[in-house]
Short mmCIF file of C-alpha atoms and ligand atoms in Angstrom, two decimals:
data_model
loop_
_atom_site.label_atom_id
_atom_site.label_comp_id
_atom_site.label_asym_id
_atom_site.label_seq_id
_atom_site.Cartn_x
_atom_site.Cartn_y
_atom_site.Cartn_z
CA MET Y 27 12.72 1.76 -66.13
CA SER Y 28 15.89 0.91 -64.14
CA LYS Y 29 15.14 3.81 -61.80
CA ASN Y 30 11.76 2.14 -61.11
CA ILE Y 31 13.37 -1.17 -60.33
CA ASN Y 32 15.87 0.57 -57.94
CA THR Y 33 13.07 2.36 -56.02
CA LYS Y 34 11.23 -0.99 -55.71
CA LEU Y 35 14.34 -2.68 -54.40
CA ILE Y 36 14.95 0.07 -51.77
CA LYS Y 37 11.36 -0.19 -50.65
CA LEU Y 38 11.64 -4.01 -50.38
CA ILE Y 39 14.87 -3.79 -48.33
CA LYS Y 40 13.20 -1.25 -45.97
CA TYR Y 41 10.12 -3.57 -45.61
CA TYR Y 42 12.18 -6.64 -44.75
CA SER Y 43 14.33 -4.76 -42.27
CA LEU Y 44 11.17 -3.94 -40.36
CA ILE Y 45 10.23 -7.56 -40.03
CA ASN Y 46 11.25 -9.56 -36.98
CA HIS Y 47 12.32 -12.77 -38.73
CA ASN Y 48 12.36 -14.61 -35.46
CA LEU Y 49 8.69 -14.33 -35.15
CA ILE Y 50 8.11 -15.55 -38.73
CA LEU Y 51 10.51 -18.45 -38.55
CA LYS Y 52 9.48 -19.65 -35.06
CA ASN Y 53 6.31 -21.66 -35.42
CA LYS Y 54 5.24 -20.86 -31.85
CA SER Y 55 2.31 -18.59 -31.42
CA ILE Y 56 2.84 -15.19 -29.86
CA ASN Y 57 1.29 -14.68 -26.45
CA ARG Y 58 0.29 -11.03 -26.60
CA TYR Y 59 -1.15 -11.18 -23.09
CA SER Y 60 2.03 -12.16 -21.30
CA GLN Y 61 2.98 -8.67 -20.28
CA LYS Y 62 5.26 -7.89 -17.37
CA GLN Y 63 2.38 -7.89 -14.85
CA PRO Y 64 2.64 -11.50 -13.52
CA ASN Y 65 6.32 -10.92 -12.80
CA ILE Y 66 5.62 -7.68 -11.00
CA GLN Y 67 3.06 -9.48 -8.83
CA LYS Y 68 5.47 -12.35 -8.22
CA ASP Y 69 8.27 -10.00 -7.23
CA LYS Y 70 5.87 -8.14 -4.92
CA ALA Y 71 4.80 -11.31 -3.20
CA GLN Y 72 8.45 -12.35 -2.78
CA SER Y 73 9.52 -8.95 -1.51
CA LEU Y 74 6.65 -8.99 1.04
CA LYS Y 75 7.57 -12.39 2.18
CA LYS Y 76 11.16 -11.36 2.63
CA LEU Y 77 10.05 -8.27 4.69
CA ARG Y 78 7.81 -10.37 6.81
CA ASP Y 79 10.60 -12.88 7.50
CA GLU Y 80 12.94 -9.98 8.45
CA ILE Y 81 10.41 -8.64 10.90
CA LYS Y 82 9.81 -12.14 12.27
CA ASP Y 83 13.54 -12.40 12.81
CA ILE Y 84 13.92 -9.10 14.63
CA LYS Y 85 16.25 -9.44 17.67
CA ASN Y 86 16.10 -7.81 21.12
CA CYS Y 87 12.69 -6.44 20.68
CA LYS Y 88 10.57 -6.23 23.81
CA LEU Y 89 7.36 -5.91 21.71
CA LYS Y 90 8.10 -9.21 19.96
CA GLU Y 91 8.99 -11.00 23.20
CA SER Y 92 5.65 -10.11 24.87
CA ALA Y 93 3.49 -10.68 21.82
CA SER Y 94 1.87 -13.95 20.61
CA ASN Y 95 1.91 -13.26 16.92
CA LEU Y 96 3.46 -11.09 14.24
CA VAL Y 97 0.75 -8.87 12.71
CA PHE Y 98 2.02 -8.15 9.25
CA SER Y 99 -0.89 -7.06 7.03
CA ASP Y 100 -4.27 -7.90 5.53
CA GLY Y 101 -5.91 -7.05 2.27
CA ASN Y 102 -4.84 -6.85 -1.34
CA PRO Y 103 -1.10 -5.88 -1.93
CA ASN Y 104 -2.08 -4.73 -5.44
CA SER Y 105 -4.62 -2.18 -4.30
CA LYS Y 106 -4.33 1.52 -4.72
CA VAL Y 107 -5.14 2.31 -1.11
CA MET Y 108 -2.80 1.41 1.75
CA ILE Y 109 -4.16 1.94 5.32
CA ILE Y 110 -1.74 2.32 8.17
CA GLY Y 111 -2.82 2.03 11.83
CA GLU Y 112 -0.87 2.21 15.07
CA GLY Y 113 -0.22 -1.33 16.29
CA PRO Y 114 -1.96 -4.59 16.96
CA GLY Y 115 -4.31 -4.84 19.95
CA ALA Y 116 -5.29 -8.01 21.79
CA ASN Y 117 -7.52 -9.48 19.11
CA GLU Y 118 -5.01 -8.78 16.38
CA ASP Y 119 -2.24 -10.35 18.45
CA LYS Y 120 -4.39 -13.42 18.86
CA GLU Y 121 -5.32 -13.71 15.20
CA GLY Y 122 -2.27 -12.38 13.51
CA PHE Y 123 -4.13 -9.84 11.31
CA PRO Y 124 -4.55 -6.14 11.67
CA PHE Y 125 -7.85 -4.45 12.55
CA VAL Y 126 -9.96 -7.57 13.47
CA GLY Y 127 -11.32 -6.24 16.75
CA ARG Y 128 -14.06 -3.67 17.36
CA ALA Y 129 -12.00 -0.87 15.74
CA GLY Y 130 -11.52 -3.17 12.78
CA GLN Y 131 -15.20 -3.79 12.47
CA LEU Y 132 -15.78 -0.01 12.39
CA LEU Y 133 -12.98 0.33 9.82
CA ASP Y 134 -14.71 -2.25 7.60
CA LYS Y 135 -18.01 -0.27 7.83
CA MET Y 136 -16.19 2.91 6.94
CA LEU Y 137 -14.60 1.30 3.90
CA ASN Y 138 -17.93 -0.16 2.84
CA ALA Y 139 -19.41 3.29 2.93
CA ILE Y 140 -17.10 4.28 -0.01
CA ASN Y 141 -17.42 0.93 -1.75
CA LEU Y 142 -14.17 -0.49 -0.49
CA ASN Y 143 -13.38 -3.64 1.46
CA ARG Y 144 -10.36 -5.79 2.31
CA THR Y 145 -10.05 -7.07 -1.21
CA LYS Y 146 -9.60 -3.45 -2.39
CA VAL Y 147 -7.32 -2.05 0.19
CA TYR Y 148 -4.10 -3.13 1.92
CA ILE Y 149 -3.83 -2.76 5.73
CA THR Y 150 -0.79 -2.65 8.04
CA ASN Y 151 0.39 -0.90 11.22
CA VAL Y 152 3.32 1.23 12.30
CA VAL Y 153 4.56 -1.53 14.63
CA ASN Y 154 3.97 -5.24 13.85
CA TYR Y 155 3.86 -6.69 17.44
CA ARG Y 156 1.31 -5.78 20.13
CA PRO Y 157 2.47 -3.21 22.59
CA PRO Y 158 1.66 -4.54 26.14
CA GLU Y 159 -1.62 -3.34 27.69
CA ASN Y 160 -2.54 -1.69 24.35
CA ARG Y 161 -0.27 1.21 25.14
CA LYS Y 162 1.03 3.46 22.25
CA PRO Y 163 4.30 2.38 20.83
CA THR Y 164 7.26 4.43 22.20
CA GLU Y 165 9.25 6.75 19.96
CA LYS Y 166 12.14 4.26 20.10
CA GLU Y 167 9.84 1.43 18.96
CA VAL Y 168 8.39 3.53 16.15
CA LYS Y 169 11.96 4.41 15.05
CA ARG Y 170 12.90 0.76 14.99
CA TYR Y 171 9.96 -0.26 12.87
CA LEU Y 172 9.87 2.76 10.54
CA PRO Y 173 12.44 1.37 7.99
CA PHE Y 174 10.23 -1.73 7.79
CA LEU Y 175 7.10 0.35 7.22
CA LYS Y 176 8.79 2.45 4.61
CA ARG Y 177 9.95 -0.65 2.73
CA HIS Y 178 6.43 -2.01 3.12
CA ILE Y 179 5.08 1.13 1.38
CA GLU Y 180 7.64 0.93 -1.43
CA ILE Y 181 6.82 -2.67 -2.13
CA VAL Y 182 2.99 -2.22 -2.15
CA ASN Y 183 3.42 1.06 -4.06
CA PRO Y 184 -0.05 2.36 -3.36
CA LYS Y 185 -1.51 5.57 -4.88
CA ILE Y 186 -3.05 6.64 -1.66
CA ILE Y 187 -2.09 6.17 1.94
CA LEU Y 188 -4.67 6.60 4.71
CA LEU Y 189 -3.00 7.35 8.07
CA LEU Y 190 -5.26 6.41 10.94
CA GLY Y 191 -4.38 8.29 14.15
CA SER Y 192 -1.43 10.26 15.46
CA THR Y 193 1.11 7.43 15.63
CA ALA Y 194 0.79 6.72 11.91
CA MET Y 195 0.69 10.39 11.09
CA ASN Y 196 3.79 11.20 13.16
CA ALA Y 197 5.66 8.26 11.71
CA ILE Y 198 4.96 8.99 8.01
CA LEU Y 199 4.44 12.76 7.89
CA GLY Y 200 6.54 13.73 10.87
CA ASN Y 201 3.62 15.87 11.92
CA THR Y 202 2.94 16.35 15.60
CA ASP Y 203 -0.23 18.48 15.43
CA VAL Y 204 -3.61 17.12 16.57
CA ILE Y 205 -5.53 15.10 14.08
CA SER Y 206 -8.36 17.61 13.90
CA LYS Y 207 -5.93 20.18 12.44
CA VAL Y 208 -4.23 17.88 9.89
CA ARG Y 209 -7.12 15.71 8.65
CA GLY Y 210 -9.17 16.59 5.55
CA LYS Y 211 -6.17 17.63 3.46
CA TRP Y 212 -4.06 15.80 0.92
CA TYR Y 213 -0.31 15.56 1.63
CA LYS Y 214 2.33 14.29 -0.78
CA PHE Y 215 4.48 11.66 0.86
CA GLU Y 216 7.59 11.06 -1.12
CA ILE Y 217 9.49 7.80 -0.83
CA ASN Y 218 12.29 6.72 -3.03
CA LYS Y 219 10.98 9.06 -5.90
CA LEU Y 220 7.39 7.74 -5.42
CA LYS Y 221 4.92 10.51 -4.64
CA ILE Y 222 2.00 9.16 -2.79
CA TYR Y 223 -1.18 11.05 -1.87
CA SER Y 224 -1.58 10.77 1.92
CA ILE Y 225 -4.48 11.68 4.10
CA VAL Y 226 -4.77 11.67 7.87
CA SER Y 227 -8.00 10.67 9.62
CA PHE Y 228 -9.28 9.69 13.04
CA HIS Y 229 -8.40 6.23 14.29
CA PRO Y 230 -11.51 4.02 14.48
CA ALA Y 231 -10.74 3.29 18.16
CA TYR Y 232 -10.97 6.99 18.84
CA LEU Y 233 -14.21 7.17 16.82
CA LEU Y 234 -15.73 4.40 19.09
CA ARG Y 235 -15.05 6.68 22.05
CA GLN Y 236 -16.06 9.94 20.30
CA PRO Y 237 -18.75 8.97 17.78
CA GLU Y 238 -19.68 12.65 17.17
CA GLN Y 239 -16.36 12.94 15.23
CA LYS Y 240 -17.52 10.45 12.65
CA LYS Y 241 -18.86 13.16 10.49
CA TYR Y 242 -15.35 14.40 9.88
CA SER Y 243 -14.14 10.83 8.99
CA TRP Y 244 -16.93 10.69 6.56
CA ILE Y 245 -15.56 13.81 4.76
CA ASP Y 246 -12.07 12.17 4.65
CA LEU Y 247 -13.49 9.01 3.27
CA LYS Y 248 -15.39 10.88 0.52
CA MET Y 249 -12.19 12.65 -0.36
CA ILE Y 250 -10.48 9.20 -0.90
CA ARG Y 251 -13.50 8.07 -2.99
CA GLU Y 252 -13.23 11.14 -5.19
CA LYS Y 253 -9.46 10.92 -5.53
CA LEU Y 254 -9.69 7.23 -6.53
CA LYS Y 255 -12.05 8.20 -9.38
CA LYS Y 256 -9.27 10.47 -10.73
CA LEU Y 257 -6.38 7.93 -10.38
N1 URA V 302 -5.56 -0.58 16.14
C1 URA V 302 -4.56 -0.37 15.29
O1 URA V 302 -3.96 0.63 15.13
N2 URA V 302 -4.22 -1.42 14.55
C2 URA V 302 -4.83 -2.59 14.63
O2 URA V 302 -4.42 -3.53 13.88
C3 URA V 302 -5.91 -2.69 15.53
C4 URA V 302 -6.26 -1.73 16.27
#
């Protein structure tokens, strides 16, 4: 009999030790939906703002001096796909957003073809101010903006990076081959222990000049579509 009471007592002690008394004694309801997510998003927005402010404050930069606007990004910072172009052109400089000119219209069509749009991707460039006369950014300029771009990637934390054109490819993968050799394959870009699937494809401005190359871009886009299904 007393053995029975002892076992019951031990069970009871074990049971009460499992209960979080704070939850019972507090008469406030438990919000099971308030997970970490909102904070993560808030932190992300703050980090992006800080990065943007730092780029806005950059000193002794000829690109900034000749440009009208900072072109930071467009799209959804919580998306799985981050697209990196070369640098703003005249239209982007005027409006302050990347890929808003003819190349941007083509990019939008390309994204639509795989059911993506600017609410489902995040877009930025290697340099954030327009190089005069739409020239390519110099090696020195790319080097100066690369730490910003890398931080940008870390903050957005995408699953996939689409590198449009050779400037973005060189900056991120360090590859100097021609795009036709590098495109159509997945690369793993590692940044601060994050491994990000990266793919290189033709820049839409190039596709406007060489439309016969669009068939290869289509292959790359389909690779992104398939990869997204698995992520
Ligand atoms: N080309 C780019 O690389 N980026 C833009 O934002 C526009 C055109």
